[in-house]
Coordinates of C-alpha atoms and ligand atoms in Angstrom, one line a residue:
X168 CA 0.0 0.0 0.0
X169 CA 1.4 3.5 -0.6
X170 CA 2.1 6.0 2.3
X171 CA -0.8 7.9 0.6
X172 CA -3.7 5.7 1.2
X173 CA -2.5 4.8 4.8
X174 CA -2.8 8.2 5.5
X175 CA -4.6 9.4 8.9
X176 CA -6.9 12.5 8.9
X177 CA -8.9 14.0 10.8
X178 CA -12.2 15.0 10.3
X179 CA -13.2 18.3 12.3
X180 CA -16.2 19.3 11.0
X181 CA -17.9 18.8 14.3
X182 CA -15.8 21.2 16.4
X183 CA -17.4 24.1 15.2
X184 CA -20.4 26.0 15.6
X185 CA -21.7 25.1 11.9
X186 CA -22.5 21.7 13.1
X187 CA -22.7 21.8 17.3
X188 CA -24.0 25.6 17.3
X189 CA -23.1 27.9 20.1
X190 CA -21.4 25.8 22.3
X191 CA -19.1 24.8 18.7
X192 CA -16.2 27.0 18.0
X193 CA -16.6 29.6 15.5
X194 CA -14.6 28.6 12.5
X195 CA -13.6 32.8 11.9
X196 CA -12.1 32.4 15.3
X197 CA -9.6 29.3 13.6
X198 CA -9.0 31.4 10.9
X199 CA -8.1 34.4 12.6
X200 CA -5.5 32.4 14.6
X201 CA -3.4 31.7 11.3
X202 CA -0.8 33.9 12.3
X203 CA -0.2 32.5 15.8
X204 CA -0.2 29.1 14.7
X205 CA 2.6 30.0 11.9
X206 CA 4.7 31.2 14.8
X207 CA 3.9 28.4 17.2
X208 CA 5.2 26.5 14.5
X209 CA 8.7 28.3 14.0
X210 CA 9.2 28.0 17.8
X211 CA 8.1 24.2 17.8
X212 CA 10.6 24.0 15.1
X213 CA 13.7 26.2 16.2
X214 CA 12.9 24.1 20.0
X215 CA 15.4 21.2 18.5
X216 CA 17.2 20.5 21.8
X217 CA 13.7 19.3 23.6
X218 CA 12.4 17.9 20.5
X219 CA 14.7 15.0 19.6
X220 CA 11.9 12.6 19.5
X221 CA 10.5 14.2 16.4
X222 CA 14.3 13.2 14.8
X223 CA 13.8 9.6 16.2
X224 CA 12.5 8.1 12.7
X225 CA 16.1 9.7 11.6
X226 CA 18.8 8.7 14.2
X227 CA 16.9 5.5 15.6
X228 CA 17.5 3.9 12.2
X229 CA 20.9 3.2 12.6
X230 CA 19.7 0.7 15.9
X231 CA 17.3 -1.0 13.9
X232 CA 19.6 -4.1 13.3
X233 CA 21.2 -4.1 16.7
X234 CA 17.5 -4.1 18.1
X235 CA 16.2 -7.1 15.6
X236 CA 19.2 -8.7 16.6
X237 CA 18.6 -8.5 20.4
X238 CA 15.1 -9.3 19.4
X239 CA 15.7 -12.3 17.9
X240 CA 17.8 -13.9 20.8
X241 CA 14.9 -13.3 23.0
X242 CA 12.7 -15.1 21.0
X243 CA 15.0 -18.0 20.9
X244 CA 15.8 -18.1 24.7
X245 CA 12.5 -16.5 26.3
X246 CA 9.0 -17.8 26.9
X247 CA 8.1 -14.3 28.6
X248 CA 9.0 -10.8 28.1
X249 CA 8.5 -8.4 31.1
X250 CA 8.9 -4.9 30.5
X251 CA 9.6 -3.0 34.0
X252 CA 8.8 0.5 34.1
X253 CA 6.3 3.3 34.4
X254 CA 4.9 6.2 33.3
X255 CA 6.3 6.9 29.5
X256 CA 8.7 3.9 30.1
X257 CA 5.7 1.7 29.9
X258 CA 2.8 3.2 28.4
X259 CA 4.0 3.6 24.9
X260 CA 5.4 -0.3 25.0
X261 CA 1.8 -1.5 26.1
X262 CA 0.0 0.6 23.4
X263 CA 2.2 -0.5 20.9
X264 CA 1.8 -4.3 21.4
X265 CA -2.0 -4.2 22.3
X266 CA -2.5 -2.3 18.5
X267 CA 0.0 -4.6 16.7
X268 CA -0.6 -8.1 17.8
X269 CA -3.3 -10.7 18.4
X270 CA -6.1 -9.5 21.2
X271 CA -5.3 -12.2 23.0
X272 CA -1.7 -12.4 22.4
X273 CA -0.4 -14.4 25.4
X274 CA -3.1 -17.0 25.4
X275 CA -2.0 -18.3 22.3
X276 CA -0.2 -21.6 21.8
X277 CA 3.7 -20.6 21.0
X278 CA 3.4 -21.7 17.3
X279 CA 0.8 -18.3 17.0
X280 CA 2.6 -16.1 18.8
X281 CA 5.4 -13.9 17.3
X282 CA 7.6 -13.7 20.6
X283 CA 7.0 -14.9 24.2
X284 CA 4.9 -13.8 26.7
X285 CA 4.7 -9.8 27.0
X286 CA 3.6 -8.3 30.7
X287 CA 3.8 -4.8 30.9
X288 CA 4.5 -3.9 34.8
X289 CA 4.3 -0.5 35.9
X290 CA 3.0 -0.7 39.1
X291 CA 4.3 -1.7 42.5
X292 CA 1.3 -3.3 44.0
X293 CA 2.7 -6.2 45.7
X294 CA -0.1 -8.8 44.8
X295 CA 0.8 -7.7 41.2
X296 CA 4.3 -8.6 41.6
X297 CA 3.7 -11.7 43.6
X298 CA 1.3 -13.0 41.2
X299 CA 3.5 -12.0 38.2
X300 CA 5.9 -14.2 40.0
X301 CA 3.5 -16.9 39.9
X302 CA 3.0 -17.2 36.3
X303 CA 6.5 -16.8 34.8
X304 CA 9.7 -19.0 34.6
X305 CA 12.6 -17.2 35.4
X306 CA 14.8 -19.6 33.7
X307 CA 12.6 -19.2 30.6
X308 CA 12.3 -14.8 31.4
X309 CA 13.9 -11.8 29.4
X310 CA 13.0 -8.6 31.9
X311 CA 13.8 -5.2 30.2
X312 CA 13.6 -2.6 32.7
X313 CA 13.2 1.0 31.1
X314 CA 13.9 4.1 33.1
X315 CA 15.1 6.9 31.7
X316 CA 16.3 8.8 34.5
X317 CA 18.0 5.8 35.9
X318 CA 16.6 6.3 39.3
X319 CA 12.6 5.8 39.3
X320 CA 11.8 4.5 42.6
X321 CA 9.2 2.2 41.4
X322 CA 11.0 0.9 38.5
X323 CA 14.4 0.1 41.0
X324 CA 12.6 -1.6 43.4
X325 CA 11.3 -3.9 40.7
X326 CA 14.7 -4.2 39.3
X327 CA 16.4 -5.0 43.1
X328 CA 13.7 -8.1 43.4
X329 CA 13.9 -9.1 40.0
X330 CA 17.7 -8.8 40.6
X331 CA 17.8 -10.6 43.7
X332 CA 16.0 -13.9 42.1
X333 CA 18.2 -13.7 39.7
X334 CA 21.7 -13.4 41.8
X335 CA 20.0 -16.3 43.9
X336 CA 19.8 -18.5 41.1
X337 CA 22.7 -17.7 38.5
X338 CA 24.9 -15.8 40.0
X339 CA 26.3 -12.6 38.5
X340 CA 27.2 -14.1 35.4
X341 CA 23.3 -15.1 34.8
X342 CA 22.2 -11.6 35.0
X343 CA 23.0 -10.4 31.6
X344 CA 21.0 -13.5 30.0
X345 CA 17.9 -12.2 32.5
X346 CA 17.9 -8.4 31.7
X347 CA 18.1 -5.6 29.0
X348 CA 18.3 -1.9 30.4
X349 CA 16.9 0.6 28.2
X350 CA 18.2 4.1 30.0
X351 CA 19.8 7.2 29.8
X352 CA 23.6 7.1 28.7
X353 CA 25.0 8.9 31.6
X354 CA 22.7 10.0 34.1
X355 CA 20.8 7.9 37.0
X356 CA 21.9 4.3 38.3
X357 CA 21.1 2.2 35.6
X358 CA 23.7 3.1 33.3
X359 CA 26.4 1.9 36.1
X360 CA 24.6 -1.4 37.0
X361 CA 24.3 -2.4 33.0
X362 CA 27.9 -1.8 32.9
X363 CA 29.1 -3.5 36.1
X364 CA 27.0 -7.0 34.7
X365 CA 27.7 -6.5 30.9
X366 CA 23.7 -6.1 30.5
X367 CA 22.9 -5.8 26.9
X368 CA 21.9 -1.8 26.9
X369 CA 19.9 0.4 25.0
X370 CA 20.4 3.9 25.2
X371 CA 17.0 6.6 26.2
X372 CA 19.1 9.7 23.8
X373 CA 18.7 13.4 25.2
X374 CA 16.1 15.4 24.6
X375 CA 13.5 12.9 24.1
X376 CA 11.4 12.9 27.3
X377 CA 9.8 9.9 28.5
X378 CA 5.8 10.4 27.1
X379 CA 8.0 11.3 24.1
X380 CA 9.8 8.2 23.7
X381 CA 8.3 5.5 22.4
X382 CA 10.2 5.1 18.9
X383 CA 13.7 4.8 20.5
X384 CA 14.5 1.8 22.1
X385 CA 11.7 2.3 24.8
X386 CA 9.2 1.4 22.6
X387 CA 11.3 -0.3 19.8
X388 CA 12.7 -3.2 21.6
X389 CA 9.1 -4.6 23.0
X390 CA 7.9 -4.0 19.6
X391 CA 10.8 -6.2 17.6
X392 CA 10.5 -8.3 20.3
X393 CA 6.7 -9.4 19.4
X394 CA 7.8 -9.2 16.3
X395 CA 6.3 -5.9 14.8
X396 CA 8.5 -4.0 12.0
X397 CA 9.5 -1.2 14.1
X398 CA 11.4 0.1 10.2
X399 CA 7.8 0.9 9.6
X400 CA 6.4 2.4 12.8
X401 CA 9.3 5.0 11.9
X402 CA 8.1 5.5 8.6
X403 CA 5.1 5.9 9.4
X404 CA 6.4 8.8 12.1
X405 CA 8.8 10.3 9.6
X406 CA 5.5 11.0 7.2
X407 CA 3.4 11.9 10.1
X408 CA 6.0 14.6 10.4
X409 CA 6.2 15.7 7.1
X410 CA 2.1 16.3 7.3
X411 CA 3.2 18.3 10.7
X412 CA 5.8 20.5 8.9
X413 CA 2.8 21.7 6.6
X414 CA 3.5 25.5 6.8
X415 CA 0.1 26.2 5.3
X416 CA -1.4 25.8 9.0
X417 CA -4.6 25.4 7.8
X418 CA -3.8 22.0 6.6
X419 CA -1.8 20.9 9.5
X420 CA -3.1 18.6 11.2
X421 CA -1.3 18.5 14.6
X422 CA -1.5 22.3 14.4
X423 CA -4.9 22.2 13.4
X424 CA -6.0 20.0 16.2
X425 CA -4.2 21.6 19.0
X426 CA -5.8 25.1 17.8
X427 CA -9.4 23.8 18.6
X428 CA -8.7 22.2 21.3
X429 CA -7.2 25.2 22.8
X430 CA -10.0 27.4 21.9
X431 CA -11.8 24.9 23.4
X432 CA -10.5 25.5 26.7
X433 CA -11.2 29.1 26.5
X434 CA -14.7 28.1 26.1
X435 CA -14.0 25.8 29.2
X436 CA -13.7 22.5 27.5
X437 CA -11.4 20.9 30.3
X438 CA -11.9 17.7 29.5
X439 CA -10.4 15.7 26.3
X440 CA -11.8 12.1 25.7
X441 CA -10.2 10.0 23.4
X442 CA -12.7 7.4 22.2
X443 CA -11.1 4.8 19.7
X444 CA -13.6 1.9 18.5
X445 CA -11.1 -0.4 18.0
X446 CA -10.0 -2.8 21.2
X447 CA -6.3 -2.9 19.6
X448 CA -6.5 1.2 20.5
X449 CA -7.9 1.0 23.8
X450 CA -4.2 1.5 25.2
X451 CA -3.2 4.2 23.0
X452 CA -5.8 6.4 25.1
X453 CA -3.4 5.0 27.9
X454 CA -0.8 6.7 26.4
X455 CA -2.4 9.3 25.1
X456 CA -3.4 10.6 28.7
X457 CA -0.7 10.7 29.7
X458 CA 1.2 12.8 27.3
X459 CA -1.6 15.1 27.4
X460 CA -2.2 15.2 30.6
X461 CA 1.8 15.3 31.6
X462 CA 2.6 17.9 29.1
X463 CA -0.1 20.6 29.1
X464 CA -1.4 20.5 33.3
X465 CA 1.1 23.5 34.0
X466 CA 0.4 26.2 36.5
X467 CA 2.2 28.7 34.8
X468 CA 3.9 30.0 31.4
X469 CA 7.3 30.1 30.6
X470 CA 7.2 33.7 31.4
X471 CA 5.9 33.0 34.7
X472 CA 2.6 34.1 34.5
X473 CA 0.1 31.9 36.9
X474 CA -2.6 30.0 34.3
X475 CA -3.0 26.3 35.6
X476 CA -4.2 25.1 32.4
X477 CA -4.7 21.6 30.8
X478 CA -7.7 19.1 30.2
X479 CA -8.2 16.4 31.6
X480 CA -8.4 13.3 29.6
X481 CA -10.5 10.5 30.1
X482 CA -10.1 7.1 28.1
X483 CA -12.9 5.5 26.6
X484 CA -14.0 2.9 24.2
X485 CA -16.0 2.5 21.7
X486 CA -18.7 0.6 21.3
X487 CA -18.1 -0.7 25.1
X488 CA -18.4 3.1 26.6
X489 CA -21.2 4.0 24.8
X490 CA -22.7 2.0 27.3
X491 CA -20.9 3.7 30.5
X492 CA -20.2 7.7 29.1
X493 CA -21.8 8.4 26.5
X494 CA -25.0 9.3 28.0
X495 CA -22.3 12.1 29.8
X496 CA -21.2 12.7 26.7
X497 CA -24.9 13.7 24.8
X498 CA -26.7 15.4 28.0
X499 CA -24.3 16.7 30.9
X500 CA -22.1 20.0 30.8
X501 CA -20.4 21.8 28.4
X502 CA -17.2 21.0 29.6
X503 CA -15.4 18.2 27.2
X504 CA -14.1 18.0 23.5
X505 CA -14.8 14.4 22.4
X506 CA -12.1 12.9 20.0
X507 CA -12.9 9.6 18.3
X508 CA -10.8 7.4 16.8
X509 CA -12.4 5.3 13.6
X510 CA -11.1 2.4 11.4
X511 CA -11.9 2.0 8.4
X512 CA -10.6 -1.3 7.6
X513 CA -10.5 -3.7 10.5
X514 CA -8.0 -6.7 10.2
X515 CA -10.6 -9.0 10.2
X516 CA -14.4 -9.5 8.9
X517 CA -16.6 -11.1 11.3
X518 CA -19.7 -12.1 9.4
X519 CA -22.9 -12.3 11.8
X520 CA -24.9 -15.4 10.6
X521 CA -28.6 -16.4 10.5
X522 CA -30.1 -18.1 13.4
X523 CA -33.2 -16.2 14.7
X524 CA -35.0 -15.0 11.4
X525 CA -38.2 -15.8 12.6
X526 CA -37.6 -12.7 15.3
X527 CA -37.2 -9.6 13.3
X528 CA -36.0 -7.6 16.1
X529 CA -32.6 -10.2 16.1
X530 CA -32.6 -10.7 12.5
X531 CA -32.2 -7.4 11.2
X532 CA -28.7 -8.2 12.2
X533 CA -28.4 -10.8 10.5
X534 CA -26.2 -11.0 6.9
X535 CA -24.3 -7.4 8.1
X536 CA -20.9 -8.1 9.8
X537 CA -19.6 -7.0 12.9
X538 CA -17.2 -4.1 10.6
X539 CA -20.5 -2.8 9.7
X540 CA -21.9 -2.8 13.1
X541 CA -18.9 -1.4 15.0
X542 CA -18.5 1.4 12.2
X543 CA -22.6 2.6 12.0
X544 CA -22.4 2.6 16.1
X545 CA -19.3 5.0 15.4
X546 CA -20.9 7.7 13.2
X547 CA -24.1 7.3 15.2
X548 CA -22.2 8.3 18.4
X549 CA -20.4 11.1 16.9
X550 CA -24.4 12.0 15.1
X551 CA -25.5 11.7 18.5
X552 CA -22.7 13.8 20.2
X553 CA -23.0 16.4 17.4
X554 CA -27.1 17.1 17.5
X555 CA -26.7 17.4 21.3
X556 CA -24.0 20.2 20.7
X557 CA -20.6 18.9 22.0
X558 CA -17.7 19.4 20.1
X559 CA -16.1 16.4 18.8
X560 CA -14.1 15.0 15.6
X561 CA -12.9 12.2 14.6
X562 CA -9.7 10.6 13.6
X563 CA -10.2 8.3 10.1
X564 CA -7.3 5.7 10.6
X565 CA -7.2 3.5 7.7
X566 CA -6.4 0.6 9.3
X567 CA -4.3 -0.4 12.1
X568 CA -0.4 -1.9 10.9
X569 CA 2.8 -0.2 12.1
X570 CA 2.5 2.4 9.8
X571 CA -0.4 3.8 11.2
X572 CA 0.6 3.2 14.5
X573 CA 3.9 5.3 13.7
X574 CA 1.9 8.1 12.5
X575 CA -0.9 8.1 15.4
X576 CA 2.1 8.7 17.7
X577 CA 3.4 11.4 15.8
X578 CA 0.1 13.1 15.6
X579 CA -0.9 12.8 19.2
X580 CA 3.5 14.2 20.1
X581 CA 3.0 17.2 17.6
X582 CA -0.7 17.8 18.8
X583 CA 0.4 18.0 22.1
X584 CA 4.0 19.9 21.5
X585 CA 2.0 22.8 19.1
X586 CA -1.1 23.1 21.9
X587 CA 2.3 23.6 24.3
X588 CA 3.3 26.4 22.2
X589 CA 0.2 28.2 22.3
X590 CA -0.7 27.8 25.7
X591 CA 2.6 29.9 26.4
X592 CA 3.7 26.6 28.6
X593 CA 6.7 24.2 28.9
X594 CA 5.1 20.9 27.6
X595 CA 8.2 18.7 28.3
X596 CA 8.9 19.2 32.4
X597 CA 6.7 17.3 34.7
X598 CA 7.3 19.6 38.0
X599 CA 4.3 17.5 40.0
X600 CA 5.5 14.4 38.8
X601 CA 9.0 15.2 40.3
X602 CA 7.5 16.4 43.6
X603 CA 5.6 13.4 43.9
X604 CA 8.7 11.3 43.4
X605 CA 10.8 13.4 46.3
X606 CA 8.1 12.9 48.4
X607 CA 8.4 9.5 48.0
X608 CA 12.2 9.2 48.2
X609 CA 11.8 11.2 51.4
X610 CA 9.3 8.9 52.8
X611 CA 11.4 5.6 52.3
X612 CA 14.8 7.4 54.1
X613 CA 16.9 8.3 50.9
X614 CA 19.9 10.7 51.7
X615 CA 19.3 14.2 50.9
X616 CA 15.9 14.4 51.6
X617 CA 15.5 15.2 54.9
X618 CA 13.9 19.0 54.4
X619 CA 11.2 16.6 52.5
X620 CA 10.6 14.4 55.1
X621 CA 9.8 17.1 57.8
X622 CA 7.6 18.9 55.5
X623 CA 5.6 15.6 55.3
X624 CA 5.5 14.7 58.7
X625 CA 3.9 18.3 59.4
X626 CA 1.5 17.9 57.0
X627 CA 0.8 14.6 58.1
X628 CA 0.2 15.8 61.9
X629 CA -2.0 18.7 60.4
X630 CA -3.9 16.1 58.6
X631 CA -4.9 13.4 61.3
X632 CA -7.8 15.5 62.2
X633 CA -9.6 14.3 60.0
X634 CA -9.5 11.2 60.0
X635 CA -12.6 9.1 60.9
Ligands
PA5_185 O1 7.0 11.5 30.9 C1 7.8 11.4 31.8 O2 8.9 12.0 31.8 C2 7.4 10.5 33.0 O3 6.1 10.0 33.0 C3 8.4 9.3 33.1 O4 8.3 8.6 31.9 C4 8.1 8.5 34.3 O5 8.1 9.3 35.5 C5 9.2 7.4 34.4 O6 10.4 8.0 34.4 P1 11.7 7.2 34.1 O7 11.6 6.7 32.7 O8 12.8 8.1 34.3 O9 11.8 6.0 35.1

């Protein structure tokens, strides 16, 4: 197929006030914007230093081979893959996997699987770790712990247990056959521990911030590993970003998209939903929140100015949430944009046969297929969502392959980067997510944070008053 016809647009017809009416966006107010979204794209563009992901389809070629290659030997010696990290170390590896392979990859037999096993653990619920430990073989398990800071509580202490099994059983020498790190080349503790056991190690490159890094070896490495051409998740990328470079901002479609969902949240639209009807998407609204949630909830601008902005996303799937939000969605507040996600070519037909033709109210289903069903509920959700005046559009994906996939992530990083820009904010720091971490290094005993640790323990006296 040529890049042409596996092309994703978006269709945003419903955002404005031509098809939702007042509560819409006027499409003069778009227009009028053109200027500012020329220059939002000069400073996205002159920003290279914090925008090295957008090169990754460039400089992660040359890894390509060295990743098959690592690929390959854990499909030989592995019968389960465990990816350990969190946040953008993990997210972007689950969304990949659940869009590429088989719904229910890991119940298949071997022979219908293209790799081992694939767990995605980014928590540090113990059950979830004891039971993890339940179901895998450690002789038979490749872990690849991710962090690109190098220091990630969570993802440590998963690596000290993981670690300790491991030393238990096979000594030093056995760890390298147990565990690829995937981290920053210099900074954190990682970086020292690959080197010390001669772990095979993939390098996290700088400027590429963990929502952000999915196409380097973060995301790349799970991918080969289930065996997904990750050569064409970057192609797919690198013409994402040519669309994205489109200096007639009009026809943008990261610029276009982060325009209206700004001017949505002047019109107090704090809440983005991302709504694919496809299960092999359901994860990409994973990821999806979290890079817009991560990059764009910023209390103030770069100048300083106090504007706690952002929307807050909410995952949702179609057809299963029309039975859970979409009711929200048609008759509660003003207060959402509503983006859906629709396939146009599922990998499979599902025919839905004959049995009850004696019950018309059942057999009207009957000779359609479950494409057809899945694809009227779609555009009778977004009619739906349109005649009761919420602003919505939809992304028309093809069909879901690598390509595709490579170019949804592009979309979603440029969206998100050019809605940065003209919120006046820093999309790439994650202040609250670094508090939050401190807090927790403080808690635990770790050296330096001491300050921390009082503060808490005030708070924590203030506090017990209310508990019942
Ligand atoms: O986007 C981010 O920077 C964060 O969500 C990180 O991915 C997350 O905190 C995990 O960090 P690290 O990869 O350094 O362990």
């Amino acid at each position: 197929m040529k890049n042409e016809d596996l092309r994703i647009k978006i269709d945003y017809n419903n955002m404005l006030t031509s098809a939702v009416g007042e509560n819409g966006i006027e499409e003069e107010k778009l227009l009028a914007m053109k200027g500012e979204l020329f220059s939002a794209l000069e400073r996205v563009n002159s920003k290279r230093d914090k925008l090295r992901w957008r090169e990754l389809y460039i400089t992660e070629r040359k890894n390509i081979e060295r990743i098959n290659e690592t690929a390959a030997w854990v499909r030989e010696s592995a019968e389960y893959f465990v990816v350990l990290g969190i946040g953008g170390s993990a997210l972007g590896p689950a969304a990949v996997h659940q869009a590429l392979r088989h719904q229910h990859y890991n119940e298949l037999p071997r022979e219908k699987r293209n790799g081992p096993k694939f767990y995605v653990e980014d928590n540090v619920d113990p059950e979830r770790m004891a039971a993890l430990l339940d179901i895998i073989d450690l002789d038979k398990t490749v872990f690849n712990v991710i962090t690109k800071s190098g220091s990630t509580g969570e993802t440590m202490s998963q690596l000290l247990i993981v670690t300790r099994l491991l030393l238990d059983r096979y000594g030093e020498e056995g760890l390298k056959d147990h565990i690829i790190a995937t981290t920053d080349s210099s900074k954190g503790n990682l970086i020292g521990i690959a080197e010390k056991y001669n772990l095979r190690t993939f390098i996290v490159p700088d400027g590429v911030g963990g929502r952000f890094s999915e196409l380097c070896p973060v995301g790349l490495v799970a991918a080969a590993v289930c065996g997904a051409d990750i050569g064409k998740l970057l192609d797919g990328a690198e013409f994402m970003d040519g669309l994205c470079s489109n200096e007639d901002v009009l026809k943008n479609p990261a610029l276009v998209s982060a325009a209206l969902e700004v001017l949505a949240m002047e019109k107090g639209a704090n809440i983005s939903v991302l709504m694919p009807y496809a299960d092999s998407l359901k994860y990409m609204a994973d990821w999806y929140a979290q890079l817009w949630a991560e990059s764009l909830g910023k209390k103030k601008t770069v100048d300083g100015k106090l504007v706690r902005v952002g929307q807050t996303p909410v995952k949702a799937l179609g057809v299963t949430d029309q039975h859970s939000q979409v009711q929200l969605y048609t008759d509660g507040p003003f207060d959402k944009t509503i983006t859906f996600i629709r396939v146009e070519k599922y990998r499979t037909e599902y025919a839905i046969p004959h049995a009850y033709d004696d019950i018309p109210n059942v057999a009207f289903l009957s000779g359609h297929t479950l494409n057809e069903l899945i694809s009227a509920e779609c555009r009778a959700t977004e009619h739906a969502v349109t005649v009761s005046g919420h602003m919505n559009k939809t992304i028309i994906v093809p069909e879901v392959n690598e390509f595709t996939v490579g170019e949804l992530l592009m979309l979603f990083e440029m969206q998100t980067a050019f809605a940065g820009e003209l919120l006046g904010i820093d999309a790439f720091d994650q202040p609250g997510v670094e508090e939050g971490k401190n807090a927790t290094y403080a808690l635990l005993g770790k050296k330096g944070y001491e300050d921390k640790l009082a503060e808490l323990q005030k708070a924590g006296k203030k506090n017990e008053r209310f508990i019942i």
